[in-house]
């Protein structure tokens, strides 16, 4: 059997801090993020959002997963969808299998209810990516995707989509049109400010509803944590 690379090992040992350490300062920051999102959408029906960023490895997947847990902890029925069909990772975070998922629903092989999996977190279901398709952009832009979002919104109180980076592929721009809002992740000391602005502009070109920015991995007194500020 081939030896696992360091990257593969890191992918497979992601921790879900909001579930494992709900009283930690990081989990508290996620609760603040949840509250701020609810305030930011006070006059809107915020039932679906995408989490994206300008480049890879800025914390989209961790933010999406922990935010989903935090909404579920509030008693909301939540679905987390791994719509990063380029580099799916949600199945690693939740330690569930990825034999079937989003791609199977989009090509019409299975319905959402059949392939959704229970997570170990109460009130939280997960739709993993499923087999990585050769044509992610086509699937993301399909009518089937728009229908899936509408169907999921009928079954759940909140649907959160993990997505690929905005400046790499158009998937997030396309997805932003199906959902009620967009959350942009910026990684402290890593993300170039101009690149985030470029990502924001691209999203706004498709009339995305920008909810705000998450500043990830900001270190204060040697602790890394998440901090949220509005748009
Ligand atoms: N605040 C943080 N503190 C420590 N490690 C972090 C933090 N945020 C992200 N990471 C680590 O950085 C890596 C990238 O995070 P993540 O997968 O969430 O980013 P991503 O934006 O989804 O990346 P990709 O574009 O590759 O999907 C992971 O190994 C993750 O554990
Ligand atoms: Mg990711």
PDB file of C-alpha atoms and ligand atoms in Angstrom:
ATOM      1  CA  UNK A   1       0.000   0.000   0.000  1.00  0.00           C
ATOM      2  CA  UNK A   2       1.293   3.479  -0.870  1.00  0.00           C
ATOM      3  CA  UNK A   3       2.536   5.593   2.039  1.00  0.00           C
ATOM      4  CA  UNK A   4       0.396   8.571   2.944  1.00  0.00           C
ATOM      5  CA  UNK A   5       1.913  11.981   2.277  1.00  0.00           C
ATOM      6  CA  UNK A   6       2.096  14.635   4.989  1.00  0.00           C
ATOM      7  CA  UNK A   7      -0.658  16.593   3.225  1.00  0.00           C
ATOM      8  CA  UNK A   8      -2.952  13.535   3.149  1.00  0.00           C
ATOM      9  CA  UNK A   9      -2.340  12.941   6.854  1.00  0.00           C
ATOM     10  CA  UNK A  10      -3.120  16.578   7.685  1.00  0.00           C
ATOM     11  CA  UNK A  11      -6.338  16.395   5.615  1.00  0.00           C
ATOM     12  CA  UNK A  12      -7.444  13.303   7.474  1.00  0.00           C
ATOM     13  CA  UNK A  13      -6.816  14.693  10.948  1.00  0.00           C
ATOM     14  CA  UNK A  14      -8.827  17.878  10.868  1.00  0.00           C
ATOM     15  CA  UNK A  15     -10.396  18.759  14.165  1.00  0.00           C
ATOM     16  CA  UNK A  16     -13.866  20.149  14.582  1.00  0.00           C
ATOM     17  CA  UNK A  17     -13.208  22.471  17.455  1.00  0.00           C
ATOM     18  CA  UNK A  18     -16.772  23.762  17.907  1.00  0.00           C
ATOM     19  CA  UNK A  19     -17.909  20.194  18.508  1.00  0.00           C
ATOM     20  CA  UNK A  20     -14.914  18.912  20.436  1.00  0.00           C
ATOM     21  CA  UNK A  21     -14.295  22.001  22.579  1.00  0.00           C
ATOM     22  CA  UNK A  22     -17.534  24.018  22.612  1.00  0.00           C
ATOM     23  CA  UNK A  23     -16.342  26.168  25.510  1.00  0.00           C
ATOM     24  CA  UNK A  24     -13.065  27.225  23.872  1.00  0.00           C
ATOM     25  CA  UNK A  25     -12.479  30.868  22.814  1.00  0.00           C
ATOM     26  CA  UNK A  26     -12.484  29.761  19.168  1.00  0.00           C
ATOM     27  CA  UNK A  27     -15.945  28.203  19.571  1.00  0.00           C
ATOM     28  CA  UNK A  28     -17.069  31.441  21.202  1.00  0.00           C
ATOM     29  CA  UNK A  29     -15.824  33.329  18.130  1.00  0.00           C
ATOM     30  CA  UNK A  30     -17.933  31.063  15.936  1.00  0.00           C
ATOM     31  CA  UNK A  31     -20.971  31.859  18.073  1.00  0.00           C
ATOM     32  CA  UNK A  32     -20.199  35.554  17.568  1.00  0.00           C
ATOM     33  CA  UNK A  33     -19.981  34.926  13.836  1.00  0.00           C
ATOM     34  CA  UNK A  34     -23.363  33.147  13.942  1.00  0.00           C
ATOM     35  CA  UNK A  35     -24.952  36.043  15.847  1.00  0.00           C
ATOM     36  CA  UNK A  36     -23.468  38.630  13.514  1.00  0.00           C
ATOM     37  CA  UNK A  37     -24.754  36.750  10.491  1.00  0.00           C
ATOM     38  CA  UNK A  38     -28.212  36.625  12.016  1.00  0.00           C
ATOM     39  CA  UNK A  39     -28.072  40.372  12.701  1.00  0.00           C
ATOM     40  CA  UNK A  40     -26.689  41.156   9.256  1.00  0.00           C
ATOM     41  CA  UNK A  41     -29.669  39.422   7.689  1.00  0.00           C
ATOM     42  CA  UNK A  42     -32.337  40.685  10.049  1.00  0.00           C
ATOM     43  CA  UNK A  43     -34.721  41.708   7.283  1.00  0.00           C
ATOM     44  CA  UNK A  44     -33.809  38.858   4.971  1.00  0.00           C
ATOM     45  CA  UNK A  45     -34.544  35.178   5.085  1.00  0.00           C
ATOM     46  CA  UNK A  46     -30.986  33.848   5.461  1.00  0.00           C
ATOM     47  CA  UNK A  47     -31.311  30.105   4.901  1.00  0.00           C
ATOM     48  CA  UNK A  48     -28.360  29.388   2.650  1.00  0.00           C
ATOM     49  CA  UNK A  49     -24.851  30.725   2.290  1.00  0.00           C
ATOM     50  CA  UNK A  50     -21.551  29.911   0.661  1.00  0.00           C
ATOM     51  CA  UNK A  51     -18.190  30.173   2.358  1.00  0.00           C
ATOM     52  CA  UNK A  52     -15.425  31.141  -0.019  1.00  0.00           C
ATOM     53  CA  UNK A  53     -12.083  32.957  -0.277  1.00  0.00           C
ATOM     54  CA  UNK A  54      -9.716  34.291  -2.887  1.00  0.00           C
ATOM     55  CA  UNK A  55      -7.120  31.501  -2.803  1.00  0.00           C
ATOM     56  CA  UNK A  56      -6.638  27.933  -1.533  1.00  0.00           C
ATOM     57  CA  UNK A  57      -5.872  27.105   2.106  1.00  0.00           C
ATOM     58  CA  UNK A  58      -7.350  30.242   3.668  1.00  0.00           C
ATOM     59  CA  UNK A  59      -9.745  28.319   5.914  1.00  0.00           C
ATOM     60  CA  UNK A  60     -12.947  28.003   3.867  1.00  0.00           C
ATOM     61  CA  UNK A  61     -13.595  24.371   4.744  1.00  0.00           C
ATOM     62  CA  UNK A  62     -12.839  24.746   8.444  1.00  0.00           C
ATOM     63  CA  UNK A  63     -14.985  27.858   8.656  1.00  0.00           C
ATOM     64  CA  UNK A  64     -17.892  26.224   6.791  1.00  0.00           C
ATOM     65  CA  UNK A  65     -17.775  23.098   8.974  1.00  0.00           C
ATOM     66  CA  UNK A  66     -17.484  24.923  12.299  1.00  0.00           C
ATOM     67  CA  UNK A  67     -20.150  27.443  11.360  1.00  0.00           C
ATOM     68  CA  UNK A  68     -22.487  24.583  10.413  1.00  0.00           C
ATOM     69  CA  UNK A  69     -21.864  22.963  13.826  1.00  0.00           C
ATOM     70  CA  UNK A  70     -22.505  26.269  15.580  1.00  0.00           C
ATOM     71  CA  UNK A  71     -25.886  26.776  13.864  1.00  0.00           C
ATOM     72  CA  UNK A  72     -26.795  23.143  14.671  1.00  0.00           C
ATOM     73  CA  UNK A  73     -25.881  23.701  18.337  1.00  0.00           C
ATOM     74  CA  UNK A  74     -28.477  26.457  18.367  1.00  0.00           C
ATOM     75  CA  UNK A  75     -31.120  23.871  17.492  1.00  0.00           C
ATOM     76  CA  UNK A  76     -31.348  24.737  13.812  1.00  0.00           C
ATOM     77  CA  UNK A  77     -31.616  21.885  11.319  1.00  0.00           C
ATOM     78  CA  UNK A  78     -28.486  22.318   9.238  1.00  0.00           C
ATOM     79  CA  UNK A  79     -27.075  20.811   6.044  1.00  0.00           C
ATOM     80  CA  UNK A  80     -23.397  21.242   5.170  1.00  0.00           C
ATOM     81  CA  UNK A  81     -22.702  20.653   1.476  1.00  0.00           C
ATOM     82  CA  UNK A  82     -19.215  20.045   0.133  1.00  0.00           C
ATOM     83  CA  UNK A  83     -19.471  21.853  -3.171  1.00  0.00           C
ATOM     84  CA  UNK A  84     -15.707  22.057  -3.581  1.00  0.00           C
ATOM     85  CA  UNK A  85     -15.648  19.472  -6.337  1.00  0.00           C
ATOM     86  CA  UNK A  86     -11.998  20.240  -7.035  1.00  0.00           C
ATOM     87  CA  UNK A  87     -10.616  19.479  -3.582  1.00  0.00           C
ATOM     88  CA  UNK A  88     -13.338  18.055  -1.327  1.00  0.00           C
ATOM     89  CA  UNK A  89     -12.461  17.725   2.353  1.00  0.00           C
ATOM     90  CA  UNK A  90     -15.682  17.641   4.390  1.00  0.00           C
ATOM     91  CA  UNK A  91     -15.643  13.832   4.578  1.00  0.00           C
ATOM     92  CA  UNK A  92     -12.218  14.043   6.247  1.00  0.00           C
ATOM     93  CA  UNK A  93     -13.414  16.603   8.785  1.00  0.00           C
ATOM     94  CA  UNK A  94     -16.451  14.517   9.769  1.00  0.00           C
ATOM     95  CA  UNK A  95     -14.712  11.171   9.251  1.00  0.00           C
ATOM     96  CA  UNK A  96     -17.474   9.860   7.024  1.00  0.00           C
ATOM     97  CA  UNK A  97     -17.272   8.149   3.683  1.00  0.00           C
ATOM     98  CA  UNK A  98     -17.468   9.918   0.356  1.00  0.00           C
ATOM     99  CA  UNK A  99     -18.659   7.102  -1.877  1.00  0.00           C
ATOM    100  CA  UNK A 100     -21.846   8.960  -2.690  1.00  0.00           C
ATOM    101  CA  UNK A 101     -22.671  12.633  -2.466  1.00  0.00           C
ATOM    102  CA  UNK A 102     -23.422  15.847  -4.290  1.00  0.00           C
ATOM    103  CA  UNK A 103     -22.175  14.704  -7.707  1.00  0.00           C
ATOM    104  CA  UNK A 104     -24.560  11.701  -7.631  1.00  0.00           C
ATOM    105  CA  UNK A 105     -27.503  13.984  -6.850  1.00  0.00           C
ATOM    106  CA  UNK A 106     -26.577  16.425  -9.616  1.00  0.00           C
ATOM    107  CA  UNK A 107     -26.393  13.756 -12.306  1.00  0.00           C
ATOM    108  CA  UNK A 108     -29.743  12.401 -11.138  1.00  0.00           C
ATOM    109  CA  UNK A 109     -28.556   9.036  -9.807  1.00  0.00           C
ATOM    110  CA  UNK A 110     -29.889   9.587  -6.292  1.00  0.00           C
ATOM    111  CA  UNK A 111     -32.043  12.072  -4.440  1.00  0.00           C
ATOM    112  CA  UNK A 112     -30.717  14.352  -1.719  1.00  0.00           C
ATOM    113  CA  UNK A 113     -32.458  12.475   1.094  1.00  0.00           C
ATOM    114  CA  UNK A 114     -30.764   9.198   0.073  1.00  0.00           C
ATOM    115  CA  UNK A 115     -27.176  10.421   0.032  1.00  0.00           C
ATOM    116  CA  UNK A 116     -27.179  12.870   2.934  1.00  0.00           C
ATOM    117  CA  UNK A 117     -25.301  11.484   5.947  1.00  0.00           C
ATOM    118  CA  UNK A 118     -25.782  11.994   9.664  1.00  0.00           C
ATOM    119  CA  UNK A 119     -22.876  13.749  11.290  1.00  0.00           C
ATOM    120  CA  UNK A 120     -21.910  13.036  14.870  1.00  0.00           C
ATOM    121  CA  UNK A 121     -23.349  16.459  15.670  1.00  0.00           C
ATOM    122  CA  UNK A 122     -27.060  16.676  16.580  1.00  0.00           C
ATOM    123  CA  UNK A 123     -29.174  18.541  13.983  1.00  0.00           C
ATOM    124  CA  UNK A 124     -26.350  18.519  11.405  1.00  0.00           C
ATOM    125  CA  UNK A 125     -26.442  16.499   8.175  1.00  0.00           C
ATOM    126  CA  UNK A 126     -23.623  16.430   5.661  1.00  0.00           C
ATOM    127  CA  UNK A 127     -23.699  16.062   1.893  1.00  0.00           C
ATOM    128  CA  UNK A 128     -20.185  15.117   0.889  1.00  0.00           C
ATOM    129  CA  UNK A 129     -18.904  15.839  -2.603  1.00  0.00           C
ATOM    130  CA  UNK A 130     -19.239  12.266  -3.873  1.00  0.00           C
ATOM    131  CA  UNK A 131     -17.095  11.004  -6.753  1.00  0.00           C
ATOM    132  CA  UNK A 132     -15.109  13.930  -8.149  1.00  0.00           C
ATOM    133  CA  UNK A 133     -16.619  14.629 -11.587  1.00  0.00           C
ATOM    134  CA  UNK A 134     -14.571  15.482 -14.702  1.00  0.00           C
ATOM    135  CA  UNK A 135     -16.776  18.545 -15.307  1.00  0.00           C
ATOM    136  CA  UNK A 136     -17.337  20.365 -11.979  1.00  0.00           C
ATOM    137  CA  UNK A 137     -18.115  23.730 -13.585  1.00  0.00           C
ATOM    138  CA  UNK A 138     -20.881  22.207 -15.697  1.00  0.00           C
ATOM    139  CA  UNK A 139     -22.445  20.492 -12.700  1.00  0.00           C
ATOM    140  CA  UNK A 140     -22.232  23.627 -10.554  1.00  0.00           C
ATOM    141  CA  UNK A 141     -23.871  25.673 -13.306  1.00  0.00           C
ATOM    142  CA  UNK A 142     -26.598  23.117 -13.972  1.00  0.00           C
ATOM    143  CA  UNK A 143     -30.313  23.548 -13.393  1.00  0.00           C
ATOM    144  CA  UNK A 144     -30.031  20.526 -11.101  1.00  0.00           C
ATOM    145  CA  UNK A 145     -27.860  22.542  -8.717  1.00  0.00           C
ATOM    146  CA  UNK A 146     -30.357  25.382  -8.489  1.00  0.00           C
ATOM    147  CA  UNK A 147     -33.109  22.821  -7.819  1.00  0.00           C
ATOM    148  CA  UNK A 148     -30.986  21.126  -5.155  1.00  0.00           C
ATOM    149  CA  UNK A 149     -30.521  24.415  -3.299  1.00  0.00           C
ATOM    150  CA  UNK A 150     -34.266  25.116  -3.328  1.00  0.00           C
ATOM    151  CA  UNK A 151     -35.088  21.573  -2.202  1.00  0.00           C
ATOM    152  CA  UNK A 152     -32.481  21.656   0.585  1.00  0.00           C
ATOM    153  CA  UNK A 153     -33.876  24.974   1.833  1.00  0.00           C
ATOM    154  CA  UNK A 154     -37.281  23.322   2.230  1.00  0.00           C
ATOM    155  CA  UNK A 155     -35.807  20.494   4.313  1.00  0.00           C
ATOM    156  CA  UNK A 156     -33.357  22.504   6.445  1.00  0.00           C
ATOM    157  CA  UNK A 157     -33.274  25.773   8.386  1.00  0.00           C
ATOM    158  CA  UNK A 158     -29.750  26.545   7.163  1.00  0.00           C
ATOM    159  CA  UNK A 159     -27.735  25.189   4.228  1.00  0.00           C
ATOM    160  CA  UNK A 160     -24.003  25.986   4.154  1.00  0.00           C
ATOM    161  CA  UNK A 161     -21.851  25.356   1.084  1.00  0.00           C
ATOM    162  CA  UNK A 162     -18.092  24.883   1.175  1.00  0.00           C
ATOM    163  CA  UNK A 163     -16.642  26.067  -2.140  1.00  0.00           C
ATOM    164  CA  UNK A 164     -13.396  26.390  -4.137  1.00  0.00           C
ATOM    165  CA  UNK A 165     -11.395  29.662  -4.249  1.00  0.00           C
ATOM    166  CA  UNK A 166     -12.896  32.535  -6.230  1.00  0.00           C
ATOM    167  CA  UNK A 167      -9.718  33.517  -8.062  1.00  0.00           C
ATOM    168  CA  UNK A 168      -8.982  29.954  -9.182  1.00  0.00           C
ATOM    169  CA  UNK A 169     -12.284  28.865 -10.737  1.00  0.00           C
ATOM    170  CA  UNK A 170     -15.711  30.347 -11.409  1.00  0.00           C
ATOM    171  CA  UNK A 171     -17.660  27.840  -9.254  1.00  0.00           C
ATOM    172  CA  UNK A 172     -18.111  30.170  -6.267  1.00  0.00           C
ATOM    173  CA  UNK A 173     -19.308  33.030  -8.452  1.00  0.00           C
ATOM    174  CA  UNK A 174     -21.891  30.726 -10.009  1.00  0.00           C
ATOM    175  CA  UNK A 175     -22.906  29.289  -6.633  1.00  0.00           C
ATOM    176  CA  UNK A 176     -23.264  32.747  -5.126  1.00  0.00           C
ATOM    177  CA  UNK A 177     -26.268  33.321  -7.372  1.00  0.00           C
ATOM    178  CA  UNK A 178     -28.205  30.391  -5.909  1.00  0.00           C
ATOM    179  CA  UNK A 179     -27.790  31.273  -2.241  1.00  0.00           C
ATOM    180  CA  UNK A 180     -28.965  33.985   0.130  1.00  0.00           C
ATOM    181  CA  UNK A 181     -25.490  35.213   1.038  1.00  0.00           C
ATOM    182  CA  UNK A 182     -21.714  34.931   0.737  1.00  0.00           C
ATOM    183  CA  UNK A 183     -19.110  34.833   3.469  1.00  0.00           C
ATOM    184  CA  UNK A 184     -15.545  35.636   2.410  1.00  0.00           C
ATOM    185  CA  UNK A 185     -12.662  34.154   4.425  1.00  0.00           C
ATOM    186  CA  UNK A 186      -9.395  36.054   4.717  1.00  0.00           C
ATOM    187  CA  UNK A 187      -6.375  34.429   6.349  1.00  0.00           C
ATOM    188  CA  UNK A 188      -4.327  36.677   8.546  1.00  0.00           C
ATOM    189  CA  UNK A 189      -0.817  37.433   7.259  1.00  0.00           C
ATOM    190  CA  UNK A 190      -1.418  35.161   4.255  1.00  0.00           C
ATOM    191  CA  UNK A 191      -4.195  36.644   2.142  1.00  0.00           C
ATOM    192  CA  UNK A 192      -3.138  39.567  -0.020  1.00  0.00           C
ATOM    193  CA  UNK A 193      -5.519  42.474   0.551  1.00  0.00           C
ATOM    194  CA  UNK A 194      -5.767  43.269  -3.164  1.00  0.00           C
ATOM    195  CA  UNK A 195      -6.589  39.661  -3.942  1.00  0.00           C
ATOM    196  CA  UNK A 196      -9.476  39.669  -1.440  1.00  0.00           C
ATOM    197  CA  UNK A 197     -10.781  42.863  -2.973  1.00  0.00           C
ATOM    198  CA  UNK A 198     -10.536  41.227  -6.410  1.00  0.00           C
ATOM    199  CA  UNK A 199     -12.469  38.224  -5.126  1.00  0.00           C
ATOM    200  CA  UNK A 200     -15.125  40.475  -3.575  1.00  0.00           C
ATOM    201  CA  UNK A 201     -15.458  42.444  -6.829  1.00  0.00           C
ATOM    202  CA  UNK A 202     -15.852  39.268  -8.855  1.00  0.00           C
ATOM    203  CA  UNK A 203     -18.582  38.063  -6.500  1.00  0.00           C
ATOM    204  CA  UNK A 204     -20.338  41.413  -6.650  1.00  0.00           C
ATOM    205  CA  UNK A 205     -20.278  41.299 -10.446  1.00  0.00           C
ATOM    206  CA  UNK A 206     -22.627  38.328 -10.229  1.00  0.00           C
ATOM    207  CA  UNK A 207     -24.808  40.259  -7.737  1.00  0.00           C
ATOM    208  CA  UNK A 208     -23.816  38.112  -4.791  1.00  0.00           C
ATOM    209  CA  UNK A 209     -25.190  39.224  -1.446  1.00  0.00           C
ATOM    210  CA  UNK A 210     -21.949  39.801   0.477  1.00  0.00           C
ATOM    211  CA  UNK A 211     -22.663  39.125   4.146  1.00  0.00           C
ATOM    212  CA  UNK A 212     -19.205  39.921   5.468  1.00  0.00           C
ATOM    213  CA  UNK A 213     -15.652  38.758   5.961  1.00  0.00           C
ATOM    214  CA  UNK A 214     -14.166  36.236   8.369  1.00  0.00           C
ATOM    215  CA  UNK A 215     -10.636  36.991   9.444  1.00  0.00           C
ATOM    216  CA  UNK A 216      -9.148  33.577  10.077  1.00  0.00           C
ATOM    217  CA  UNK A 217      -6.048  32.667  12.051  1.00  0.00           C
ATOM    218  CA  UNK A 218      -5.450  36.018  13.607  1.00  0.00           C
ATOM    219  CA  UNK A 219      -2.992  35.497  16.417  1.00  0.00           C
ATOM    220  CA  UNK A 220      -3.419  37.240  19.715  1.00  0.00           C
ATOM    221  CA  UNK A 221      -1.205  36.217  22.632  1.00  0.00           C
ATOM    222  CA  UNK A 222      -0.081  33.180  20.672  1.00  0.00           C
ATOM    223  CA  UNK A 223      -3.637  31.865  20.165  1.00  0.00           C
ATOM    224  CA  UNK A 224      -5.103  31.624  16.716  1.00  0.00           C
ATOM    225  CA  UNK A 225      -8.795  32.358  16.511  1.00  0.00           C
ATOM    226  CA  UNK A 226     -11.492  33.588  14.222  1.00  0.00           C
ATOM    227  CA  UNK A 227     -12.793  37.120  14.244  1.00  0.00           C
ATOM    228  CA  UNK A 228     -15.669  38.548  12.266  1.00  0.00           C
ATOM    229  CA  UNK A 229     -16.357  41.996  10.985  1.00  0.00           C
ATOM    230  CA  UNK A 230     -19.142  43.253   8.782  1.00  0.00           C
ATOM    231  CA  UNK A 231     -18.852  44.409   5.198  1.00  0.00           C
TER     232      UNK A 231
HETATM  233  N1  LIG B   1      -7.113  29.215  12.137  1.00  0.00           N
HETATM  234  C1  LIG B   1      -6.368  28.164  11.812  1.00  0.00           C
HETATM  235  N2  LIG B   1      -5.434  27.698  12.664  1.00  0.00           N
HETATM  236  C2  LIG B   1      -4.671  26.638  12.331  1.00  0.00           C
HETATM  237  N3  LIG B   1      -4.765  25.949  11.154  1.00  0.00           N
HETATM  238  C3  LIG B   1      -5.672  26.390  10.278  1.00  0.00           C
HETATM  239  C4  LIG B   1      -6.517  27.510  10.541  1.00  0.00           C
HETATM  240  N4  LIG B   1      -7.317  27.696   9.474  1.00  0.00           N
HETATM  241  C5  LIG B   1      -6.983  26.737   8.574  1.00  0.00           C
HETATM  242  N5  LIG B   1      -6.000  25.959   9.052  1.00  0.00           N
HETATM  243  C6  LIG B   1      -5.364  24.824   8.369  1.00  0.00           C
HETATM  244  O1  LIG B   1      -5.016  25.258   7.068  1.00  0.00           O
HETATM  245  C7  LIG B   1      -5.324  24.238   6.109  1.00  0.00           C
HETATM  246  C8  LIG B   1      -6.306  24.821   5.112  1.00  0.00           C
HETATM  247  O2  LIG B   1      -7.565  25.028   5.766  1.00  0.00           O
HETATM  248  P1  LIG B   1      -8.911  24.726   4.986  1.00  0.00           P
HETATM  249  O3  LIG B   1      -8.869  23.379   4.360  1.00  0.00           O
HETATM  250  O4  LIG B   1     -10.026  25.043   5.894  1.00  0.00           O
HETATM  251  O5  LIG B   1      -8.777  25.832   3.853  1.00  0.00           O
HETATM  252  P2  LIG B   1      -9.515  25.948   2.473  1.00  0.00           P
HETATM  253  O6  LIG B   1      -9.580  27.410   2.190  1.00  0.00           O
HETATM  254  O7  LIG B   1     -10.776  25.183   2.501  1.00  0.00           O
HETATM  255  O8  LIG B   1      -8.483  25.267   1.487  1.00  0.00           O
HETATM  256  P3  LIG B   1      -8.756  24.701  -0.008  1.00  0.00           P
HETATM  257  O9  LIG B   1      -8.865  25.897  -0.895  1.00  0.00           O
HETATM  258  O10 LIG B   1      -7.534  23.882  -0.256  1.00  0.00           O
HETATM  259  O11 LIG B   1     -10.024  23.903   0.039  1.00  0.00           O
HETATM  260  C9  LIG B   1      -5.862  23.047   6.890  1.00  0.00           C
HETATM  261  O12 LIG B   1      -4.812  22.122   7.126  1.00  0.00           O
HETATM  262  C10 LIG B   1      -6.325  23.652   8.171  1.00  0.00           C
HETATM  263  O13 LIG B   1      -6.257  22.727   9.243  1.00  0.00           O
HETATM  264 MG1  LIG B   2     -11.483  23.626   1.332  1.00  0.00          MG
END
